[in-house]
C-alpha cells in the first residue's frame, strides 16, 4: 500500500489558520450554546457573542457546560445563574459576579478581549 505524501490543504485561509488562545471560530458556537476559549466561556446569545470567566465564583463549576437560556447561564454544579453579558449574579448560591469580557468578531473568527 502506498503512502500519500501530498498535503491536503483546505481552500479557505480561515480553516487552515492556527487560532490564538483567545480566538474561536464563530460557527463553533451555535445560538444558545457556550464554548471554552482559554480560561473564558464564550456564549452565543441570539447571534451576539458574550464571554465570562469560565469558572463559577461559587465553587469553580464550568460555566461553558451550563445551560444557556437567553443571556442567563446556569452553572451545572450548584445552579448559580449569571448574566453572560455583564457577569452579574442572577441567582445564588454564588454571591460574587463573574468577570465579563468583550468579544470582537472579524469575519469567521471571534476573539475574547481581556483588559488587564
PDB file of C-alpha atoms in Angstrom:
ATOM      1  CA  UNK A   1       0.000   0.000   0.000  1.00  0.00           C
ATOM      2  CA  UNK A   2       1.419   3.408  -0.925  1.00  0.00           C
ATOM      3  CA  UNK A   3       1.825   6.371   1.382  1.00  0.00           C
ATOM      4  CA  UNK A   4       0.176   9.643   0.473  1.00  0.00           C
ATOM      5  CA  UNK A   5       2.936  12.247   0.754  1.00  0.00           C
ATOM      6  CA  UNK A   6       0.914  15.109  -0.715  1.00  0.00           C
ATOM      7  CA  UNK A   7      -0.555  17.678   1.641  1.00  0.00           C
ATOM      8  CA  UNK A   8      -4.303  18.065   1.690  1.00  0.00           C
ATOM      9  CA  UNK A   9      -4.677  21.809   2.282  1.00  0.00           C
ATOM     10  CA  UNK A  10      -8.060  23.430   2.854  1.00  0.00           C
ATOM     11  CA  UNK A  11      -9.008  26.059   0.293  1.00  0.00           C
ATOM     12  CA  UNK A  12     -10.242  28.557   2.905  1.00  0.00           C
ATOM     13  CA  UNK A  13      -7.495  30.554   4.635  1.00  0.00           C
ATOM     14  CA  UNK A  14      -9.569  30.708   7.833  1.00  0.00           C
ATOM     15  CA  UNK A  15      -9.850  26.918   8.093  1.00  0.00           C
ATOM     16  CA  UNK A  16      -6.078  26.445   7.863  1.00  0.00           C
ATOM     17  CA  UNK A  17      -5.247  29.371  10.143  1.00  0.00           C
ATOM     18  CA  UNK A  18      -3.939  28.486  13.590  1.00  0.00           C
ATOM     19  CA  UNK A  19      -6.089  30.038  16.312  1.00  0.00           C
ATOM     20  CA  UNK A  20      -4.595  32.024  19.163  1.00  0.00           C
ATOM     21  CA  UNK A  21      -5.505  31.171  22.771  1.00  0.00           C
ATOM     22  CA  UNK A  22      -8.223  33.840  22.834  1.00  0.00           C
ATOM     23  CA  UNK A  23      -9.722  33.081  19.392  1.00  0.00           C
ATOM     24  CA  UNK A  24     -12.547  30.850  18.220  1.00  0.00           C
ATOM     25  CA  UNK A  25     -14.456  30.119  15.043  1.00  0.00           C
ATOM     26  CA  UNK A  26     -17.910  31.643  15.297  1.00  0.00           C
ATOM     27  CA  UNK A  27     -19.510  28.585  13.682  1.00  0.00           C
ATOM     28  CA  UNK A  28     -18.213  26.518  16.644  1.00  0.00           C
ATOM     29  CA  UNK A  29     -20.667  28.347  18.947  1.00  0.00           C
ATOM     30  CA  UNK A  30     -24.249  27.843  17.728  1.00  0.00           C
ATOM     31  CA  UNK A  31     -27.009  30.106  19.059  1.00  0.00           C
ATOM     32  CA  UNK A  32     -27.859  29.164  22.642  1.00  0.00           C
ATOM     33  CA  UNK A  33     -24.557  27.426  23.387  1.00  0.00           C
ATOM     34  CA  UNK A  34     -21.230  28.039  25.098  1.00  0.00           C
ATOM     35  CA  UNK A  35     -17.614  27.216  24.273  1.00  0.00           C
ATOM     36  CA  UNK A  36     -14.459  27.124  26.382  1.00  0.00           C
ATOM     37  CA  UNK A  37     -11.866  29.506  24.899  1.00  0.00           C
ATOM     38  CA  UNK A  38      -8.751  29.503  27.055  1.00  0.00           C
ATOM     39  CA  UNK A  39      -9.984  30.359  30.547  1.00  0.00           C
ATOM     40  CA  UNK A  40     -13.110  32.113  29.238  1.00  0.00           C
ATOM     41  CA  UNK A  41     -16.560  30.834  28.341  1.00  0.00           C
ATOM     42  CA  UNK A  42     -17.959  32.309  25.117  1.00  0.00           C
ATOM     43  CA  UNK A  43     -21.738  32.296  24.653  1.00  0.00           C
ATOM     44  CA  UNK A  44     -23.872  32.901  21.570  1.00  0.00           C
ATOM     45  CA  UNK A  45     -26.871  34.951  22.698  1.00  0.00           C
ATOM     46  CA  UNK A  46     -29.262  35.247  19.739  1.00  0.00           C
ATOM     47  CA  UNK A  47     -26.370  35.743  17.309  1.00  0.00           C
ATOM     48  CA  UNK A  48     -24.320  38.066  19.537  1.00  0.00           C
ATOM     49  CA  UNK A  49     -21.295  36.836  21.446  1.00  0.00           C
ATOM     50  CA  UNK A  50     -20.633  37.419  25.142  1.00  0.00           C
ATOM     51  CA  UNK A  51     -17.862  35.999  27.314  1.00  0.00           C
ATOM     52  CA  UNK A  52     -17.166  35.496  31.002  1.00  0.00           C
ATOM     53  CA  UNK A  53     -14.568  33.795  33.127  1.00  0.00           C
ATOM     54  CA  UNK A  54     -15.228  30.071  32.622  1.00  0.00           C
ATOM     55  CA  UNK A  55     -15.350  29.167  36.322  1.00  0.00           C
ATOM     56  CA  UNK A  56     -18.323  29.863  38.568  1.00  0.00           C
ATOM     57  CA  UNK A  57     -17.477  32.117  41.510  1.00  0.00           C
ATOM     58  CA  UNK A  58     -19.276  29.765  43.919  1.00  0.00           C
ATOM     59  CA  UNK A  59     -17.239  26.544  43.643  1.00  0.00           C
ATOM     60  CA  UNK A  60     -15.498  26.803  40.260  1.00  0.00           C
ATOM     61  CA  UNK A  61     -18.066  24.949  38.168  1.00  0.00           C
ATOM     62  CA  UNK A  62     -17.596  25.002  34.357  1.00  0.00           C
ATOM     63  CA  UNK A  63     -19.957  27.699  33.087  1.00  0.00           C
ATOM     64  CA  UNK A  64     -19.245  26.755  29.461  1.00  0.00           C
ATOM     65  CA  UNK A  65     -21.010  23.442  30.232  1.00  0.00           C
ATOM     66  CA  UNK A  66     -24.016  25.171  31.804  1.00  0.00           C
ATOM     67  CA  UNK A  67     -27.447  25.639  30.276  1.00  0.00           C
ATOM     68  CA  UNK A  68     -27.898  28.929  28.418  1.00  0.00           C
ATOM     69  CA  UNK A  69     -31.389  30.445  28.385  1.00  0.00           C
ATOM     70  CA  UNK A  70     -31.343  33.803  26.626  1.00  0.00           C
ATOM     71  CA  UNK A  71     -28.445  35.652  28.286  1.00  0.00           C
ATOM     72  CA  UNK A  72     -28.609  33.583  31.500  1.00  0.00           C
ATOM     73  CA  UNK A  73     -26.257  30.667  32.120  1.00  0.00           C
ATOM     74  CA  UNK A  74     -26.936  28.171  34.899  1.00  0.00           C
ATOM     75  CA  UNK A  75     -23.890  26.570  36.493  1.00  0.00           C
ATOM     76  CA  UNK A  76     -24.156  22.788  36.110  1.00  0.00           C
ATOM     77  CA  UNK A  77     -22.775  22.114  39.605  1.00  0.00           C
ATOM     78  CA  UNK A  78     -24.981  24.052  42.053  1.00  0.00           C
ATOM     79  CA  UNK A  79     -27.398  26.099  39.933  1.00  0.00           C
ATOM     80  CA  UNK A  80     -25.982  29.607  40.296  1.00  0.00           C
ATOM     81  CA  UNK A  81     -27.138  31.833  37.465  1.00  0.00           C
ATOM     82  CA  UNK A  82     -25.249  34.655  35.774  1.00  0.00           C
ATOM     83  CA  UNK A  83     -25.906  37.161  33.023  1.00  0.00           C
ATOM     84  CA  UNK A  84     -23.273  36.160  30.434  1.00  0.00           C
ATOM     85  CA  UNK A  85     -23.012  39.678  29.005  1.00  0.00           C
ATOM     86  CA  UNK A  86     -22.457  41.524  32.302  1.00  0.00           C
ATOM     87  CA  UNK A  87     -21.322  38.771  34.676  1.00  0.00           C
ATOM     88  CA  UNK A  88     -23.973  39.743  37.232  1.00  0.00           C
ATOM     89  CA  UNK A  89     -25.269  37.102  39.652  1.00  0.00           C
ATOM     90  CA  UNK A  90     -28.954  36.466  38.986  1.00  0.00           C
ATOM     91  CA  UNK A  91     -29.416  33.581  41.439  1.00  0.00           C
ATOM     92  CA  UNK A  92     -27.220  32.011  44.121  1.00  0.00           C
ATOM     93  CA  UNK A  93     -25.636  30.257  45.804  1.00  0.00           C
ATOM     94  CA  UNK A  94     -22.931  32.421  44.145  1.00  0.00           C
ATOM     95  CA  UNK A  95     -22.688  35.900  45.625  1.00  0.00           C
ATOM     96  CA  UNK A  96     -19.833  37.306  43.521  1.00  0.00           C
ATOM     97  CA  UNK A  97     -20.242  38.181  39.828  1.00  0.00           C
ATOM     98  CA  UNK A  98     -18.044  36.550  37.187  1.00  0.00           C
ATOM     99  CA  UNK A  99     -15.650  38.668  35.177  1.00  0.00           C
ATOM    100  CA  UNK A 100     -17.163  39.592  31.809  1.00  0.00           C
ATOM    101  CA  UNK A 101     -15.050  40.120  28.692  1.00  0.00           C
ATOM    102  CA  UNK A 102     -15.654  41.900  25.414  1.00  0.00           C
ATOM    103  CA  UNK A 103     -15.842  39.731  22.279  1.00  0.00           C
ATOM    104  CA  UNK A 104     -14.708  41.056  18.884  1.00  0.00           C
ATOM    105  CA  UNK A 105     -15.837  39.282  15.701  1.00  0.00           C
ATOM    106  CA  UNK A 106     -13.910  39.729  12.453  1.00  0.00           C
ATOM    107  CA  UNK A 107     -15.169  37.623   9.576  1.00  0.00           C
ATOM    108  CA  UNK A 108     -15.440  33.998  10.709  1.00  0.00           C
ATOM    109  CA  UNK A 109     -13.279  34.462  13.808  1.00  0.00           C
ATOM    110  CA  UNK A 110     -14.070  35.823  17.237  1.00  0.00           C
ATOM    111  CA  UNK A 111     -11.636  36.844  19.960  1.00  0.00           C
ATOM    112  CA  UNK A 112     -12.044  37.356  23.687  1.00  0.00           C
ATOM    113  CA  UNK A 113     -10.603  40.713  24.768  1.00  0.00           C
ATOM    114  CA  UNK A 114      -9.177  40.638  28.272  1.00  0.00           C
ATOM    115  CA  UNK A 115      -8.286  44.023  29.703  1.00  0.00           C
ATOM    116  CA  UNK A 116      -5.620  43.911  32.407  1.00  0.00           C
TER     117      UNK A 116
END
